[in-house]
PDB file of N, CA and C in Angstrom:
ATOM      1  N   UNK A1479       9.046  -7.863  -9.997  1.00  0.00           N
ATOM      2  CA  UNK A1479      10.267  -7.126 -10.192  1.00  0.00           C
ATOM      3  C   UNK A1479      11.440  -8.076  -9.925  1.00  0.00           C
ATOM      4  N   UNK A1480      12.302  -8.255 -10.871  1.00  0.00           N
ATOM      5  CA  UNK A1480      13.578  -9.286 -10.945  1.00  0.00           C
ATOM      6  C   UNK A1480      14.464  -8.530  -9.515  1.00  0.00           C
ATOM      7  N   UNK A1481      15.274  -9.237  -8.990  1.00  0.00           N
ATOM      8  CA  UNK A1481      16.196  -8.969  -7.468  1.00  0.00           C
ATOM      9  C   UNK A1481      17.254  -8.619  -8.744  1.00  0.00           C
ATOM     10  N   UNK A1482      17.666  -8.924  -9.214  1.00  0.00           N
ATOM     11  CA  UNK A1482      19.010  -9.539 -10.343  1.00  0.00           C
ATOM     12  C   UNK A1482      18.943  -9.893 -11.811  1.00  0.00           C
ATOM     13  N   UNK A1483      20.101  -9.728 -12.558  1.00  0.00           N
ATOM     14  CA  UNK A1483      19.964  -8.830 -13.856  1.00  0.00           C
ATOM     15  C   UNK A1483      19.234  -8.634 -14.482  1.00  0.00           C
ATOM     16  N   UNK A1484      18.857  -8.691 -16.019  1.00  0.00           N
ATOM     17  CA  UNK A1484      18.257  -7.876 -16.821  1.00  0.00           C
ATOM     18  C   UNK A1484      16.969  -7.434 -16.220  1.00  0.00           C
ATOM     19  N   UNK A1485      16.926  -6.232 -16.465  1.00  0.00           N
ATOM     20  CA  UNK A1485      15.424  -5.541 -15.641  1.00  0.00           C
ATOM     21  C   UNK A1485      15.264  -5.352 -14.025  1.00  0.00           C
ATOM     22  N   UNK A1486      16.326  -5.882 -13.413  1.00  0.00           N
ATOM     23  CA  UNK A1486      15.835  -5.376 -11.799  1.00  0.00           C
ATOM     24  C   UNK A1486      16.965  -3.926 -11.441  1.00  0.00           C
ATOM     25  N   UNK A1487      16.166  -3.312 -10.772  1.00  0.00           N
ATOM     26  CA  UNK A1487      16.029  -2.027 -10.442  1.00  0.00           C
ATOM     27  C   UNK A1487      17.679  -1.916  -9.662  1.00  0.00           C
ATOM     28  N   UNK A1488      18.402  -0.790 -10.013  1.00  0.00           N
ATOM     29  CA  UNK A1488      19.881  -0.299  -9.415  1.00  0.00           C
ATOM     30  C   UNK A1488      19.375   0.036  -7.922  1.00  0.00           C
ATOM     31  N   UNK A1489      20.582  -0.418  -7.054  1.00  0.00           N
ATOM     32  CA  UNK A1489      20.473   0.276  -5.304  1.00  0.00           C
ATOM     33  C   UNK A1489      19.621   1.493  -5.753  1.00  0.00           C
ATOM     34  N   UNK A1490      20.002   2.702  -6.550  1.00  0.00           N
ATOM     35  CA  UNK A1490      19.964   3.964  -6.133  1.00  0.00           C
ATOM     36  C   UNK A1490      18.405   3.922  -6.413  1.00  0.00           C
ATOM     37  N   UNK A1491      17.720   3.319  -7.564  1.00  0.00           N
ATOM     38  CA  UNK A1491      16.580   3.478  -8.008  1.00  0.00           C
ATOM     39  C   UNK A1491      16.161   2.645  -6.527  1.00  0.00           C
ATOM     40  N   UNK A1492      16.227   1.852  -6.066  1.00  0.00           N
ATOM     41  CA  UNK A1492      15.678   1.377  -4.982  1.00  0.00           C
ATOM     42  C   UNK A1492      15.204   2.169  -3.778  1.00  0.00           C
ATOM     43  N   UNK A1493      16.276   2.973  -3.227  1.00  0.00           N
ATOM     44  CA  UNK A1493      16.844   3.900  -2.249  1.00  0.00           C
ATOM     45  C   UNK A1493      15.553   5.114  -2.442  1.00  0.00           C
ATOM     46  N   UNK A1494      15.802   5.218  -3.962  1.00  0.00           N
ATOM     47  CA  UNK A1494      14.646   6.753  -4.863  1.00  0.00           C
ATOM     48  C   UNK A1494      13.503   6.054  -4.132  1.00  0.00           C
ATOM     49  N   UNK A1495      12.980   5.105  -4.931  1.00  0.00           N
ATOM     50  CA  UNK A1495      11.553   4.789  -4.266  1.00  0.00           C
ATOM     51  C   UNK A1495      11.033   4.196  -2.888  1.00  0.00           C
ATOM     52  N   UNK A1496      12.283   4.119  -2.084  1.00  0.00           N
ATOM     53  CA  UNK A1496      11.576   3.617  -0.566  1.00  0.00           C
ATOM     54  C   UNK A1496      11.458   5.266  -0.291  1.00  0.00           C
ATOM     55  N   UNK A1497      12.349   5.990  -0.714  1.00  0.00           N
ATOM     56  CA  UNK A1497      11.728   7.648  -0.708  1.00  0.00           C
ATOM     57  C   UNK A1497      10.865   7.764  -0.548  1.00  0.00           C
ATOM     58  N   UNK A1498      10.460   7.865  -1.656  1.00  0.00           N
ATOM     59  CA  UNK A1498       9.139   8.339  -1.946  1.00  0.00           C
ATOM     60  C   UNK A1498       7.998   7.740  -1.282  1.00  0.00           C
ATOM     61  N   UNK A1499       8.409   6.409  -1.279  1.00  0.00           N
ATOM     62  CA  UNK A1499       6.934   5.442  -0.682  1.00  0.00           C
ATOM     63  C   UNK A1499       7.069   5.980   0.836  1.00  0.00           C
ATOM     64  N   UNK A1500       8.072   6.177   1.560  1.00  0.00           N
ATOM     65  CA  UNK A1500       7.812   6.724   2.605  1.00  0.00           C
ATOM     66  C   UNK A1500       7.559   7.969   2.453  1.00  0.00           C
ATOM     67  N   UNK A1501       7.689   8.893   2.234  1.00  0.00           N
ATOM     68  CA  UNK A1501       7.445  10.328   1.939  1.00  0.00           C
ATOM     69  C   UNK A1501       5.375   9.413   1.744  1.00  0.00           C
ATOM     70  N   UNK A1502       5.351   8.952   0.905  1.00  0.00           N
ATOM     71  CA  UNK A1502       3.761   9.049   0.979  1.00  0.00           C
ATOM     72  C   UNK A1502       2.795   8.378   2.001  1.00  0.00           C
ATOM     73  N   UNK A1503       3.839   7.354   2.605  1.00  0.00           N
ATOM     74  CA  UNK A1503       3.339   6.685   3.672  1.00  0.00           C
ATOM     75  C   UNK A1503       3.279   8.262   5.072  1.00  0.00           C
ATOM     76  N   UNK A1504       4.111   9.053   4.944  1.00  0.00           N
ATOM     77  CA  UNK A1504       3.869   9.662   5.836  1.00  0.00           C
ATOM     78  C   UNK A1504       2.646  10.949   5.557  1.00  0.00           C
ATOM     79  N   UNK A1505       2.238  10.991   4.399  1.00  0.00           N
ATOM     80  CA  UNK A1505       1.247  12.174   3.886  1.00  0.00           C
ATOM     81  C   UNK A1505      -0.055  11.189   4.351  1.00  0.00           C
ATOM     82  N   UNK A1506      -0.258   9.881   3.998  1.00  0.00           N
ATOM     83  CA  UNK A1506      -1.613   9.304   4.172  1.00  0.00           C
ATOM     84  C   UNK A1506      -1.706   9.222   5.906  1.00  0.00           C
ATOM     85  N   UNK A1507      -0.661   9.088   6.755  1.00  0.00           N
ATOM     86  CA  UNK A1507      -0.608   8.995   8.339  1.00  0.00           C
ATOM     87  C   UNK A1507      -1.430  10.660   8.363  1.00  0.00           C
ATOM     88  N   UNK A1508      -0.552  11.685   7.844  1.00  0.00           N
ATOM     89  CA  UNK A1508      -1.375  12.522   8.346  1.00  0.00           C
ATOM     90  C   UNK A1508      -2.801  12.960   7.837  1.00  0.00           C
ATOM     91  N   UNK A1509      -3.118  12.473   6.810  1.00  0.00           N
ATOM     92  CA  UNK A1509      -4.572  12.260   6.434  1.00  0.00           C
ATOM     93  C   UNK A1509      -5.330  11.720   7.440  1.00  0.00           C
ATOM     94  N   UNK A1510      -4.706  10.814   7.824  1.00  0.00           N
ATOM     95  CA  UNK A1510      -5.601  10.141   8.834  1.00  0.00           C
ATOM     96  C   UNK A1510      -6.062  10.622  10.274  1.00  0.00           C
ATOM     97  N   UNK A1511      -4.880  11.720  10.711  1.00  0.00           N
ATOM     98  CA  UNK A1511      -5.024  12.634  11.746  1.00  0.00           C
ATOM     99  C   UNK A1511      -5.837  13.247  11.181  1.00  0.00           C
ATOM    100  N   UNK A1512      -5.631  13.922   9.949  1.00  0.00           N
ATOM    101  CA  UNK A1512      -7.324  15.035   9.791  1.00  0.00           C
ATOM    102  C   UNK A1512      -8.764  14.498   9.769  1.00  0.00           C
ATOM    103  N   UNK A1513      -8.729  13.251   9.733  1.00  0.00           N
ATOM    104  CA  UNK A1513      -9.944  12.891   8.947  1.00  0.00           C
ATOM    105  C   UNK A1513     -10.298  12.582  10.895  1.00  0.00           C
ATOM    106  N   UNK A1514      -9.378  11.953  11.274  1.00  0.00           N
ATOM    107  CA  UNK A1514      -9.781  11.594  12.652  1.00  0.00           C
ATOM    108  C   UNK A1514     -10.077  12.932  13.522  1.00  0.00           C
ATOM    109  N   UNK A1515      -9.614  13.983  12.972  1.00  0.00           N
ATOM    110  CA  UNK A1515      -9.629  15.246  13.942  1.00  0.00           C
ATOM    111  C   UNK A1515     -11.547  15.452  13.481  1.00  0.00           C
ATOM    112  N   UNK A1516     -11.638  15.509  12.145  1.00  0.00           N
ATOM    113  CA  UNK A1516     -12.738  16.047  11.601  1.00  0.00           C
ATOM    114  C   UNK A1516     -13.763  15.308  12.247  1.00  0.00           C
ATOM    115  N   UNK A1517     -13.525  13.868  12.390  1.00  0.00           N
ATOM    116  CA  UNK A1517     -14.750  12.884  13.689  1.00  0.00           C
ATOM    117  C   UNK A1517     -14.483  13.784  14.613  1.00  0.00           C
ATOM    118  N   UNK A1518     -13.798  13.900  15.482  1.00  0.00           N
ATOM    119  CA  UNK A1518     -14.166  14.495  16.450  1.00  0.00           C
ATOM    120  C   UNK A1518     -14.704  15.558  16.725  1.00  0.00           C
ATOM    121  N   UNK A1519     -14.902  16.618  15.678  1.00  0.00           N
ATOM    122  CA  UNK A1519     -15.293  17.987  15.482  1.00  0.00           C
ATOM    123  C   UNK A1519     -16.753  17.442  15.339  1.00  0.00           C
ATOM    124  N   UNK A1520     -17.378  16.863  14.418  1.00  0.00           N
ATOM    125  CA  UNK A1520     -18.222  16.218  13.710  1.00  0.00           C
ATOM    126  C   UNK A1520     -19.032  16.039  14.797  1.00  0.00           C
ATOM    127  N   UNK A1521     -18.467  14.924  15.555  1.00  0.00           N
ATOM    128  CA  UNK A1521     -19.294  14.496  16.871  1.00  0.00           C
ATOM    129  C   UNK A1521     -19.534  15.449  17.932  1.00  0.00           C
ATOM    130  N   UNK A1522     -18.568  16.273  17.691  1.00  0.00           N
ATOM    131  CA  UNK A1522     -18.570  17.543  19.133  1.00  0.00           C
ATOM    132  C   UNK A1522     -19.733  18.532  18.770  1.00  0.00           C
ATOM    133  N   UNK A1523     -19.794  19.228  17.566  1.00  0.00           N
ATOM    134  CA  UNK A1523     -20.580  19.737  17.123  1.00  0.00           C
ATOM    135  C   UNK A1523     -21.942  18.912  16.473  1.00  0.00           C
ATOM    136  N   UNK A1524     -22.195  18.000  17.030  1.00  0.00           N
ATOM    137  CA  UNK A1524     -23.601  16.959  16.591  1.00  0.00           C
ATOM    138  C   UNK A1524     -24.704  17.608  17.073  1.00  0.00           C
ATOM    139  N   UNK A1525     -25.089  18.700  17.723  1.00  0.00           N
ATOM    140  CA  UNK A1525     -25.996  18.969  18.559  1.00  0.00           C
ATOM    141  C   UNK A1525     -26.146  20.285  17.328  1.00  0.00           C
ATOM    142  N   UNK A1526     -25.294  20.889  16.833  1.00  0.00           N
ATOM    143  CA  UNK A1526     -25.550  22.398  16.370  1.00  0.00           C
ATOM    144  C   UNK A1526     -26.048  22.061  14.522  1.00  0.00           C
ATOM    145  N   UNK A1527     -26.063  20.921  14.145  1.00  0.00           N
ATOM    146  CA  UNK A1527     -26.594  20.400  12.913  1.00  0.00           C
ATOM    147  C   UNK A1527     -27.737  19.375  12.596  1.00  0.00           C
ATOM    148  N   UNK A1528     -28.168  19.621  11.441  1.00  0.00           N
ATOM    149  CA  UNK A1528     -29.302  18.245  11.255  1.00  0.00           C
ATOM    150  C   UNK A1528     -28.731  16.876  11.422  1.00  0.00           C
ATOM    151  N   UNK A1529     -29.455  16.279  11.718  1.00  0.00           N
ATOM    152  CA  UNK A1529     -28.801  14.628  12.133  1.00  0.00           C
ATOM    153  C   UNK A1529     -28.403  13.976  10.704  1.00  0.00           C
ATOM    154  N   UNK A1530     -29.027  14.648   9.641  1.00  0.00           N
ATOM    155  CA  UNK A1530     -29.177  13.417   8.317  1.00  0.00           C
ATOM    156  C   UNK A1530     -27.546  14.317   7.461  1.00  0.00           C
ATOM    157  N   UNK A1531     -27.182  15.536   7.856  1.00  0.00           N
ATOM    158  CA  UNK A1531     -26.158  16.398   7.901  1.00  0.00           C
ATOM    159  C   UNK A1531     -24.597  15.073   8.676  1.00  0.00           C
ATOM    160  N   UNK A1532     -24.775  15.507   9.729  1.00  0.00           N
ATOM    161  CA  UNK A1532     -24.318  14.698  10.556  1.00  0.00           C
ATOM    162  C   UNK A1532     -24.129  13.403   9.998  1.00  0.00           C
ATOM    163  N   UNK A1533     -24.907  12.552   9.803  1.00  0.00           N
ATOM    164  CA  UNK A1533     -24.601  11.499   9.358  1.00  0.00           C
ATOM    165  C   UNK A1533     -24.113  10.957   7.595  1.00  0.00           C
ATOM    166  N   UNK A1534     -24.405  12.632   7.369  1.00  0.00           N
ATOM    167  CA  UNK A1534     -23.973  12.263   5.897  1.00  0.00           C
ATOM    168  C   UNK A1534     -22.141  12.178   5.930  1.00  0.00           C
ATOM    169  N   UNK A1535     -21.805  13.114   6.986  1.00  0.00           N
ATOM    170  CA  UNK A1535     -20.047  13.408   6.644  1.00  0.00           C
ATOM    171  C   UNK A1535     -19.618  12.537   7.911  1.00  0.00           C
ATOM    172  N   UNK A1536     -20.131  11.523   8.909  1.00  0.00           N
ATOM    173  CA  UNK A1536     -19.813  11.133   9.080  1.00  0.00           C
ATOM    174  C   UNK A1536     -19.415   9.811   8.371  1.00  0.00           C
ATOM    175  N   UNK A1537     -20.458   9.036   7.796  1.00  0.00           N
ATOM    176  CA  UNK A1537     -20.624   7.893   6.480  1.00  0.00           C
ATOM    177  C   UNK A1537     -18.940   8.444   5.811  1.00  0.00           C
ATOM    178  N   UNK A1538     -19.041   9.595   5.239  1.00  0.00           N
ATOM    179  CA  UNK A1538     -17.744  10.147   4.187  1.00  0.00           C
ATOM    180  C   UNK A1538     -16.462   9.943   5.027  1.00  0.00           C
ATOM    181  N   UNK A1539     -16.604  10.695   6.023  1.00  0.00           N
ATOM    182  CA  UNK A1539     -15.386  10.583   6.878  1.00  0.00           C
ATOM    183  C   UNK A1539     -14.667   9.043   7.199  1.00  0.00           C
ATOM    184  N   UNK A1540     -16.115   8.174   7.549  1.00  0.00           N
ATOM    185  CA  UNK A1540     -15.721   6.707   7.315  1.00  0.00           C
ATOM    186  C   UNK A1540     -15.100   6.056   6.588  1.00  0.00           C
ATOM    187  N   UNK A1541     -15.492   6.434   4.989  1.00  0.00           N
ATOM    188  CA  UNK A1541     -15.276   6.350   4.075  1.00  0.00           C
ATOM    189  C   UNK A1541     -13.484   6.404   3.841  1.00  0.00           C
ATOM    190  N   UNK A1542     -13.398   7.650   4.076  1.00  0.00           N
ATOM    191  CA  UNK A1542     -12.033   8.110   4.006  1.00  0.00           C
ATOM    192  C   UNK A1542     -11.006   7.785   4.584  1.00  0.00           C
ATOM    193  N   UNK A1543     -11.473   7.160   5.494  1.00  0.00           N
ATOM    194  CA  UNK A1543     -10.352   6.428   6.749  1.00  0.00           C
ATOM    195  C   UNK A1543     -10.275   5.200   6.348  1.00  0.00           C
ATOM    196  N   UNK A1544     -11.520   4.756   6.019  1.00  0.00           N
ATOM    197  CA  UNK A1544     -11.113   3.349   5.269  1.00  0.00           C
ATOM    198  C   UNK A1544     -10.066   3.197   4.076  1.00  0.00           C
ATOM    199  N   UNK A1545     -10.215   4.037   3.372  1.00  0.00           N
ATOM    200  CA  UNK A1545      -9.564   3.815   2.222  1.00  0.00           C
ATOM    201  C   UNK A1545      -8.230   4.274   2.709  1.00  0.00           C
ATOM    202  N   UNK A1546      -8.133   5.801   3.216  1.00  0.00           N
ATOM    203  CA  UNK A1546      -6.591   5.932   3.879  1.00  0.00           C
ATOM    204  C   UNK A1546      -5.542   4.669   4.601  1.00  0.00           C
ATOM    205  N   UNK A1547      -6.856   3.919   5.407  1.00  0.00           N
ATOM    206  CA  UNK A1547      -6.107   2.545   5.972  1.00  0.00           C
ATOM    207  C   UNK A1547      -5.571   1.559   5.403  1.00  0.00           C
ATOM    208  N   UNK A1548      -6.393   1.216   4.642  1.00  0.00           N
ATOM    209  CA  UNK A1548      -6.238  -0.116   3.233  1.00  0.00           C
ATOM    210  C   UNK A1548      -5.163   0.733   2.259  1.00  0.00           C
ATOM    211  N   UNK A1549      -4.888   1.696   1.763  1.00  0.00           N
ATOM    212  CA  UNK A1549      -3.677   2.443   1.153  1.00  0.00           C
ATOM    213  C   UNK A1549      -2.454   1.906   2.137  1.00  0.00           C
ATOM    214  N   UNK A1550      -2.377   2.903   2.967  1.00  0.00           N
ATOM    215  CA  UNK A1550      -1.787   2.962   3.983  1.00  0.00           C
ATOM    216  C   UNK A1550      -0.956   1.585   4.379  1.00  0.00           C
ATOM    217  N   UNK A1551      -1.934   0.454   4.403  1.00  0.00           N
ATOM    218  CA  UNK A1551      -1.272  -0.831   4.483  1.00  0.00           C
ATOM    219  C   UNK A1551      -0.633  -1.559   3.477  1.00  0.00           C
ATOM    220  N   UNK A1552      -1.313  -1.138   2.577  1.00  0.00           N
ATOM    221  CA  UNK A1552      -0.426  -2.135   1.293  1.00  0.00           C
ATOM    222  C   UNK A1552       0.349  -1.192   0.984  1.00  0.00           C
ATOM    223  N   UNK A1553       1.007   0.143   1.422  1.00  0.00           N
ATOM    224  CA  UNK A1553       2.257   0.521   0.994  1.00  0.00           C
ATOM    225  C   UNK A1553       3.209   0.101   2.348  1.00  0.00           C
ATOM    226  N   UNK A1554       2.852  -0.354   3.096  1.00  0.00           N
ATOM    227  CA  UNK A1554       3.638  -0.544   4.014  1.00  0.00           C
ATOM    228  C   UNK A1554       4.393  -1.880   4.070  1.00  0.00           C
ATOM    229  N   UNK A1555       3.537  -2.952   3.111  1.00  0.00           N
ATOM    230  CA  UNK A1555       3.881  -4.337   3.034  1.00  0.00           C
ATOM    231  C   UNK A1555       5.151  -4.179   1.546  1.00  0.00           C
ATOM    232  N   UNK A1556       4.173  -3.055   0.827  1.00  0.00           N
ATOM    233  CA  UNK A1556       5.218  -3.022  -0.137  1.00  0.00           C
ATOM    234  C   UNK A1556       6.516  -2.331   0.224  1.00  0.00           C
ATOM    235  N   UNK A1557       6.683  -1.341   0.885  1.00  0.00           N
ATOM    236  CA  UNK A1557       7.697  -1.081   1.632  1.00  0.00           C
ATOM    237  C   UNK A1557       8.836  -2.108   2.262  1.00  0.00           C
ATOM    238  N   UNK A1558       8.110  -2.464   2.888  1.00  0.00           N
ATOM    239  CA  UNK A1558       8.847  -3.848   3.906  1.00  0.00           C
ATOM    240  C   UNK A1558       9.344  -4.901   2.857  1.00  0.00           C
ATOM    241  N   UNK A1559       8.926  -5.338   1.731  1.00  0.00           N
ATOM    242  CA  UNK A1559       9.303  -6.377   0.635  1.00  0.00           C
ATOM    243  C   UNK A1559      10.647  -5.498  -0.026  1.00  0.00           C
ATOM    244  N   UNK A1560      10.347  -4.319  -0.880  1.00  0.00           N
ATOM    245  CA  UNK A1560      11.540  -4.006  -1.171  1.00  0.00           C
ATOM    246  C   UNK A1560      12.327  -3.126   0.339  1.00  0.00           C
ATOM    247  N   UNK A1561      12.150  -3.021   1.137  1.00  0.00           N
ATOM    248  CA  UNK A1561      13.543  -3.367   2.427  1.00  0.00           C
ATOM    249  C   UNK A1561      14.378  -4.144   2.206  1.00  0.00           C
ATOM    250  N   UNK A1562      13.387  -5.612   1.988  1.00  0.00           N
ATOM    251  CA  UNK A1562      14.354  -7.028   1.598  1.00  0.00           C
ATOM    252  C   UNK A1562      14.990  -7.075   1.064  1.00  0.00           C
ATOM    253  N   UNK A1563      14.560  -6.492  -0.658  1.00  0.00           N
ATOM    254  CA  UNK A1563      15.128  -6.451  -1.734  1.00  0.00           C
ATOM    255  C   UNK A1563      16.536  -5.348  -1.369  1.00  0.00           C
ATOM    256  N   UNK A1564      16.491  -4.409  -1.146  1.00  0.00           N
ATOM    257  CA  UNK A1564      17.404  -3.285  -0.508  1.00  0.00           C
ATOM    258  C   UNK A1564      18.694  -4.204  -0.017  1.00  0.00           C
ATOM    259  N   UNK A1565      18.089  -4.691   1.307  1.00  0.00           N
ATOM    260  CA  UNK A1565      19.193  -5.537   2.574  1.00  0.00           C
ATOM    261  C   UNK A1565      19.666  -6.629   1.662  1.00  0.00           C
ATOM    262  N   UNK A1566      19.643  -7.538   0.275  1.00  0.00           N
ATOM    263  CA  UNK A1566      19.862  -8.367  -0.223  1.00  0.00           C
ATOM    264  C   UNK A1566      20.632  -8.279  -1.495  1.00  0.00           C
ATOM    265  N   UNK A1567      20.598  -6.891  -1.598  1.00  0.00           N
ATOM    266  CA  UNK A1567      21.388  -6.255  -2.492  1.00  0.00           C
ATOM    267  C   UNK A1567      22.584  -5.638  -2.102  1.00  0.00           C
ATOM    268  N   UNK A1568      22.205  -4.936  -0.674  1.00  0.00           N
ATOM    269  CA  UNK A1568      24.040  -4.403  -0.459  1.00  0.00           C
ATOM    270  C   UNK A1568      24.413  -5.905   0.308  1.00  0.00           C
ATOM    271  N   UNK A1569      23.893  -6.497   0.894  1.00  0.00           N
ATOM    272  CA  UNK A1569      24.681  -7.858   1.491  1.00  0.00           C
ATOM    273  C   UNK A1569      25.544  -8.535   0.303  1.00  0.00           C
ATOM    274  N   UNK A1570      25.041  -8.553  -1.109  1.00  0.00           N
ATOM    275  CA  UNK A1570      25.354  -8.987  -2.231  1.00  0.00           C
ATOM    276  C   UNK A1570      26.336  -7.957  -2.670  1.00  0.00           C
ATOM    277  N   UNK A1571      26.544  -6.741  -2.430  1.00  0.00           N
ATOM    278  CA  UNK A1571      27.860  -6.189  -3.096  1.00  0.00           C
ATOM    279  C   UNK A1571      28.958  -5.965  -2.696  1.00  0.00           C
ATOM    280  N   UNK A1572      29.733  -5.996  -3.641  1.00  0.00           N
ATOM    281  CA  UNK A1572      31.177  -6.271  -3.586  1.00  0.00           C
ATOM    282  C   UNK A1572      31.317  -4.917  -2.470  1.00  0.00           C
ATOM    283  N   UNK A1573      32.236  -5.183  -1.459  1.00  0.00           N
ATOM    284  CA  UNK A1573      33.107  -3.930  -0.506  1.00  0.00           C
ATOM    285  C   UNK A1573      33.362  -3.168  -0.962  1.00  0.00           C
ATOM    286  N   UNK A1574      33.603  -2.159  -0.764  1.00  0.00           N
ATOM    287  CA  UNK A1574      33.904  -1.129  -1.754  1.00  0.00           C
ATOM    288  C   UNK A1574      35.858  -0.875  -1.183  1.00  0.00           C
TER     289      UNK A1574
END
């Protein structure tokens, strides 16, 4: 993505999508509380299910946290890059 002219993105379009990327950075955080709540249910209740049960939604649950994490991080790097882009753009404009 160009910082500067043809084709790089206006403040406001900038501003729109750290929106959003945070708005989704904060939906996958709380994914991660459920999925982490659901281990703990999982494990609490290990005694009242079959073990191969048990270990099937735990494997999934794993699953899910992994991928929530690895999401989770590369929107956060991408986040933090256009910050830059953001802070380098109003440093660059004229006073109003």
């Amino acid at each position: 993505m160009p910082e500067h002219g043809a084709g790089a993105p206006t403040l406001d379009s900038i501003e729109s999508t750290l929106t959003d990327g945070y708005a989704e950075a904060l939906a996958l955080e709380a994914e991660r509380t459920r999925i982490g709540r659901r281990l703990g249910e999982v494990a609490r209740d290990a005694g009242e299910v079959s073990a191969h049960t048990v270990a099937a939604e735990l494997a999934e649950l794993s699953e899910r946290l992994e991928t929530a994490d690895g999401e989770l991080s590369r929107l956060r790097a991408l986040l933090h890059k256009l910050q830059g882009v953001r802070r380098r753009r109003r440093a660059a404009a004229p006073a109003a």
